[in-house]
Short mmCIF file of C-alpha atoms and ligand atoms in Angstrom, two decimals:
data_model
loop_
_atom_site.label_atom_id
_atom_site.label_comp_id
_atom_site.label_asym_id
_atom_site.label_seq_id
_atom_site.Cartn_x
_atom_site.Cartn_y
_atom_site.Cartn_z
CA MET A 1 -19.63 40.27 -10.02
CA SER A 2 -17.65 38.64 -7.46
CA GLN A 3 -16.23 35.15 -8.60
CA LYS A 4 -18.42 32.23 -8.10
CA ILE A 5 -18.01 30.31 -4.98
CA ARG A 6 -16.33 26.91 -5.55
CA LEU A 7 -16.67 23.89 -3.53
CA TYR A 8 -15.13 20.42 -3.77
CA VAL A 9 -17.51 17.50 -3.22
CA ASP A 10 -17.02 13.81 -2.73
CA ILE A 11 -19.72 12.26 -5.29
CA PRO A 12 -20.13 11.83 -8.55
CA LEU A 13 -21.53 14.94 -10.56
CA SER A 14 -24.06 14.98 -13.36
CA ALA A 15 -27.01 17.12 -14.61
CA GLY A 16 -30.17 17.26 -12.50
CA ILE A 17 -28.77 15.43 -9.19
CA ALA A 18 -29.26 17.10 -5.75
CA ILE A 19 -26.64 17.04 -3.19
CA GLU A 20 -27.14 17.47 0.55
CA PRO A 21 -24.28 18.98 2.01
CA ALA A 22 -23.01 18.48 5.54
CA PRO A 23 -24.15 21.01 7.84
CA ALA A 24 -20.78 22.58 8.27
CA GLN A 25 -20.74 23.19 4.63
CA CYS A 26 -24.30 24.67 4.47
CA HIS A 27 -23.30 26.90 7.47
CA TYR A 28 -20.46 28.27 5.33
CA LEU A 29 -22.74 28.84 2.24
CA LEU A 30 -25.72 30.41 3.97
CA THR A 31 -24.32 32.18 6.86
CA VAL A 32 -20.70 32.92 5.87
CA MET A 33 -21.06 33.48 2.47
CA ARG A 34 -24.85 34.68 2.67
CA GLN A 35 -25.90 32.57 -0.34
CA ALA A 36 -29.80 32.57 -0.82
CA SER A 37 -32.28 30.52 -2.71
CA GLY A 38 -31.38 30.24 -6.42
CA ASP A 39 -27.87 31.76 -5.84
CA GLN A 40 -25.18 29.83 -8.02
CA VAL A 41 -21.96 27.82 -7.01
CA ALA A 42 -19.55 25.93 -8.97
CA LEU A 43 -19.00 22.27 -7.80
CA PHE A 44 -15.96 19.84 -8.52
CA ASN A 45 -14.87 16.72 -7.42
CA GLY A 46 -11.75 15.83 -9.13
CA GLU A 47 -13.11 13.53 -11.98
CA ASP A 48 -16.21 15.09 -13.72
CA GLY A 49 -15.05 18.69 -14.46
CA GLU A 50 -16.88 21.58 -12.90
CA TRP A 51 -20.47 22.11 -12.53
CA LEU A 52 -23.01 25.03 -11.74
CA ALA A 53 -25.36 24.31 -8.93
CA ARG A 54 -28.12 26.44 -7.30
CA VAL A 55 -28.38 26.59 -3.68
CA GLU A 56 -31.56 25.87 -2.10
CA PRO A 57 -32.03 26.59 1.69
CA THR A 58 -33.74 23.97 3.47
CA GLY A 59 -33.41 24.63 7.40
CA ARG A 60 -30.88 26.65 9.60
CA ARG A 61 -27.89 24.64 8.74
CA ARG A 62 -29.21 22.60 6.15
CA CYS A 63 -29.31 22.99 2.16
CA ARG A 64 -29.60 21.31 -0.99
CA LEU A 65 -27.53 22.06 -3.97
CA GLU A 66 -29.44 21.37 -7.26
CA VAL A 67 -26.53 20.65 -10.09
CA ALA A 68 -27.64 22.07 -13.42
CA GLU A 69 -25.32 22.10 -16.37
CA GLN A 70 -21.59 21.59 -16.85
CA LEU A 71 -19.05 24.63 -16.82
CA ARG A 72 -15.89 22.95 -17.43
CA LEU A 73 -14.80 19.46 -18.62
CA GLN A 74 -12.42 17.44 -16.66
CA ALA A 75 -8.81 18.27 -17.73
CA ALA A 76 -5.67 16.29 -16.73
CA GLU A 77 -3.59 18.73 -14.23
CA HIS A 78 0.21 17.81 -15.02
CA GLY A 79 2.07 18.90 -12.00
CA PRO A 80 4.94 17.54 -10.18
CA ALA A 81 5.16 15.60 -6.95
CA LEU A 82 6.71 17.66 -3.96
CA MET A 83 8.76 15.50 -1.54
CA PHE A 84 9.28 17.65 1.75
CA ALA A 85 10.54 17.08 5.20
CA PRO A 86 7.54 17.71 7.64
CA LEU A 87 7.43 21.02 9.05
CA LYS A 88 6.15 22.84 11.98
CA ARG A 89 2.48 23.58 11.83
CA THR A 90 2.21 27.06 10.36
CA ARG A 91 5.05 26.37 8.02
CA GLN A 92 3.56 23.18 6.77
CA GLU A 93 0.19 24.55 6.22
CA MET A 94 1.78 27.20 4.34
CA LEU A 95 3.58 24.96 1.99
CA ILE A 96 0.61 22.69 1.42
CA GLU A 97 -1.70 25.72 0.42
CA LYS A 98 0.81 27.30 -1.68
CA ALA A 99 2.04 24.25 -3.47
CA THR A 100 -1.43 23.28 -4.26
CA GLU A 101 -1.95 26.78 -5.85
CA LEU A 102 1.19 26.33 -7.88
CA GLY A 103 0.08 22.98 -9.38
CA VAL A 104 1.41 20.17 -7.46
CA ALA A 105 -0.28 16.74 -8.25
CA HIS A 106 1.13 15.05 -5.31
CA LEU A 107 2.39 15.93 -1.76
CA GLU A 108 4.69 13.26 0.00
CA PRO A 109 6.35 13.81 3.60
CA VAL A 110 9.55 12.35 3.85
CA LEU A 111 11.40 11.78 7.18
CA THR A 112 15.19 12.60 6.85
CA GLN A 113 17.98 12.37 9.51
CA ARG A 114 17.55 15.92 10.71
CA SER A 115 13.71 15.80 10.70
CA VAL A 116 12.26 17.36 13.83
CA VAL A 117 8.73 16.80 13.03
CA GLU A 118 7.80 13.10 12.48
CA ARG A 119 3.83 13.34 12.92
CA LEU A 120 1.45 14.88 10.48
CA ASN A 121 -2.41 15.30 10.64
CA ARG A 122 -3.16 14.44 7.19
CA ASP A 123 -6.73 15.22 7.27
CA ARG A 124 -5.91 18.66 8.08
CA LEU A 125 -3.63 18.81 5.31
CA ARG A 126 -5.90 17.48 2.85
CA SER A 127 -8.55 20.09 3.97
CA ILE A 128 -6.08 22.88 3.46
CA ALA A 129 -5.26 21.30 -0.05
CA ILE A 130 -8.93 21.41 -0.80
CA GLU A 131 -9.49 24.87 0.23
CA ALA A 132 -6.54 25.93 -2.16
CA ALA A 133 -7.79 24.06 -5.09
CA GLU A 134 -11.38 25.62 -4.44
CA GLN A 135 -9.87 28.94 -4.29
CA SER A 136 -7.43 28.82 -7.09
CA GLY A 137 -9.78 27.00 -9.71
CA ARG A 138 -8.19 23.68 -9.89
CA LEU A 139 -10.11 20.56 -11.03
CA THR A 140 -8.14 18.28 -8.71
CA ILE A 141 -6.92 17.85 -5.48
CA PRO A 142 -3.24 16.86 -4.84
CA THR A 143 -2.98 13.40 -3.13
CA ILE A 144 -1.02 13.44 0.14
CA SER A 145 1.06 10.26 1.33
CA MET A 146 1.58 8.93 4.73
CA PRO A 147 5.09 10.07 6.01
CA GLY A 148 7.87 7.59 5.04
CA SER A 149 11.63 7.54 5.33
CA LEU A 150 13.92 9.33 2.82
CA ASP A 151 15.65 5.80 1.89
CA GLY A 152 12.21 4.07 1.66
CA TYR A 153 11.14 6.81 -0.77
CA LEU A 154 14.44 6.71 -2.94
CA GLY A 155 13.93 2.97 -2.98
CA ARG A 156 10.58 3.04 -4.51
CA ARG A 157 11.86 5.88 -7.08
CA ASP A 158 13.38 3.87 -9.87
CA GLY A 159 12.04 4.46 -13.21
CA ASN A 160 9.97 7.49 -11.91
CA GLY A 161 11.86 10.20 -13.88
CA LEU A 162 14.20 13.13 -12.61
CA LEU A 163 14.14 14.25 -9.22
CA TYR A 164 15.32 17.84 -8.45
CA VAL A 165 16.74 18.24 -5.09
CA ALA A 166 16.91 21.57 -3.48
CA ASP A 167 20.43 21.52 -1.73
CA GLU A 168 20.89 24.41 0.80
CA GLN A 169 24.68 24.25 0.00
CA ARG A 170 24.09 25.84 -3.17
CA THR A 171 26.66 24.19 -5.06
CA GLY A 172 24.23 22.39 -7.59
CA VAL A 173 23.37 24.00 -10.77
CA PRO A 174 20.49 26.91 -10.72
CA LEU A 175 16.94 25.13 -11.06
CA ALA A 176 15.68 27.45 -13.81
CA GLY A 177 18.60 26.31 -16.07
CA ALA A 178 18.24 22.61 -15.21
CA LEU A 179 14.55 22.65 -15.98
CA ALA A 180 15.16 24.29 -19.23
CA GLU A 181 17.67 21.78 -20.15
CA ARG A 182 16.45 18.64 -18.65
CA GLY A 183 12.57 18.90 -18.52
CA ALA A 184 10.25 17.86 -15.84
CA GLY A 185 10.66 16.14 -12.77
CA ASP A 186 9.65 16.02 -9.11
CA PHE A 187 11.02 18.12 -6.30
CA LEU A 188 12.50 17.28 -2.96
CA VAL A 189 13.16 19.77 -0.17
CA GLY A 190 15.05 19.21 2.93
CA PRO A 191 14.29 19.80 6.60
CA GLU A 192 15.12 23.34 8.59
CA GLY A 193 18.36 21.48 9.51
CA GLY A 194 19.15 20.64 6.02
CA PHE A 195 20.50 17.26 4.61
CA THR A 196 23.28 15.43 6.20
CA PRO A 197 26.53 14.77 4.64
CA GLU A 198 25.70 10.99 4.13
CA GLU A 199 22.26 12.02 2.61
CA ARG A 200 23.84 14.46 0.39
CA GLU A 201 26.42 11.95 -0.67
CA GLU A 202 23.72 9.21 -1.34
CA LEU A 203 21.59 11.97 -3.25
CA ALA A 204 24.56 13.16 -5.26
CA GLY A 205 25.28 9.41 -6.36
CA ARG A 206 22.21 8.71 -8.25
CA ASP A 207 21.79 9.57 -11.94
CA ASP A 208 18.10 10.20 -11.59
CA ILE A 209 18.83 13.02 -9.09
CA VAL A 210 19.78 16.54 -9.82
CA LEU A 211 21.03 18.72 -7.13
CA VAL A 212 19.89 22.23 -7.48
CA SER A 213 20.60 25.70 -6.28
CA LEU A 214 17.88 28.08 -5.57
CA GLY A 215 19.81 31.24 -5.48
CA PRO A 216 22.43 32.74 -3.15
CA ARG A 217 20.53 32.86 0.33
CA VAL A 218 19.42 30.26 2.61
CA LEU A 219 15.82 29.77 2.51
CA ARG A 220 13.30 28.42 4.82
CA ALA A 221 12.00 25.06 3.59
CA GLU A 222 8.45 26.23 2.60
CA THR A 223 10.12 29.15 0.67
CA ALA A 224 12.33 26.84 -1.08
CA ALA A 225 9.35 24.67 -1.87
CA MET A 226 7.45 27.73 -3.37
CA VAL A 227 10.54 28.87 -5.30
CA ALA A 228 11.10 25.56 -6.87
CA LEU A 229 7.49 25.30 -7.87
CA ALA A 230 7.26 28.97 -9.21
CA LEU A 231 10.50 28.10 -11.53
CA TRP A 232 8.75 24.91 -12.71
CA GLN A 233 5.60 26.97 -13.58
CA GLY A 234 7.80 29.76 -15.12
CA VAL A 235 10.02 27.68 -16.98
CA LEU A 236 7.68 24.50 -18.16
CA GLY A 237 4.58 26.39 -17.69
CA SER A 238 1.17 25.06 -17.16
CA PRO A 239 -1.04 26.41 -19.94
CA PRO A 240 -3.08 29.55 -19.23
N1 SAH B 301 19.83 24.67 8.27
C1 SAH B 301 20.47 24.60 6.80
C2 SAH B 301 19.52 25.28 5.86
C3 SAH B 301 18.22 24.17 5.60
S1 SAH B 301 17.18 25.29 4.55
C4 SAH B 301 21.71 25.47 6.93
O1 SAH B 301 21.68 26.29 7.70
O2 SAH B 301 22.44 25.41 6.04
C5 SAH B 301 15.79 23.96 4.44
C6 SAH B 301 15.71 23.22 3.10
O3 SAH B 301 15.49 24.33 2.05
C7 SAH B 301 17.11 22.90 2.38
O4 SAH B 301 17.08 21.35 3.13
C8 SAH B 301 16.74 23.05 1.08
O5 SAH B 301 16.17 21.44 0.64
C9 SAH B 301 16.19 24.15 0.82
N2 SAH B 301 16.87 25.35 0.81
C10 SAH B 301 16.95 26.41 1.02
N3 SAH B 301 17.73 27.29 0.56
C11 SAH B 301 18.36 26.71 -0.58
C12 SAH B 301 19.09 27.15 -1.65
N4 SAH B 301 19.39 28.65 -1.55
N5 SAH B 301 19.12 26.46 -2.92
C13 SAH B 301 18.57 25.16 -2.74
N6 SAH B 301 18.03 24.66 -1.70
C14 SAH B 301 17.73 25.43 -0.65
#
């Protein structure tokens, strides 16, 4: 049997309630996914765990979801935050999707001196994160901040634990070893143009920051983010 469709909904979930999803969501369920009366889907809202619901078509693009029993209790999902310099559209969307699959709790765009993209469509990025959370079985959606400057971000960081900064100069310690030795932390990946010498100096001078290498080749920023998160998952592991 194929895996149950999972949908994120933005309302409290409990046994016996009925939800009337937006026409677009009903269209997706009824027409795209060919769900019929009585078919089962799984719902989650980031707070109340996962619930079984039955689909009831009520019109051409209208439907009702009748919430039955709870399938999973809400559980904390302890992922790192990922800070990244905004990328061009396709790469940006890939970064959001893969980072969500790999378990980030928070995504924060930071503008660096060599950032070329300064604007982000936060709603679009959030809908990509929601889709990735639905597909990957997460019970939470990562939060996404408005873009801010690197300096502003660093100024707010005090007391927030370690920050592993992916440095394309590859003079830093290998990330896997650093994670094994120093434990959990957040991640910062730079823009396609890399960090400027002043930025690197500022980053290197802080004791809450570890400059790390992701191997012998220069990676695209979204690849660097995926590698960093895969190493985090491999070394500090999310439980199965
Ligand atoms: N234009 C730069 C490369 C930037 S790569 C140059 O030619 O040197 C984009 C970002 O990915 C970097 O800022 C860094 O955060 C990360 N990155 C890429 N390859 C990396 C590596 N081997 N080790 C650590 N970080 C890397």
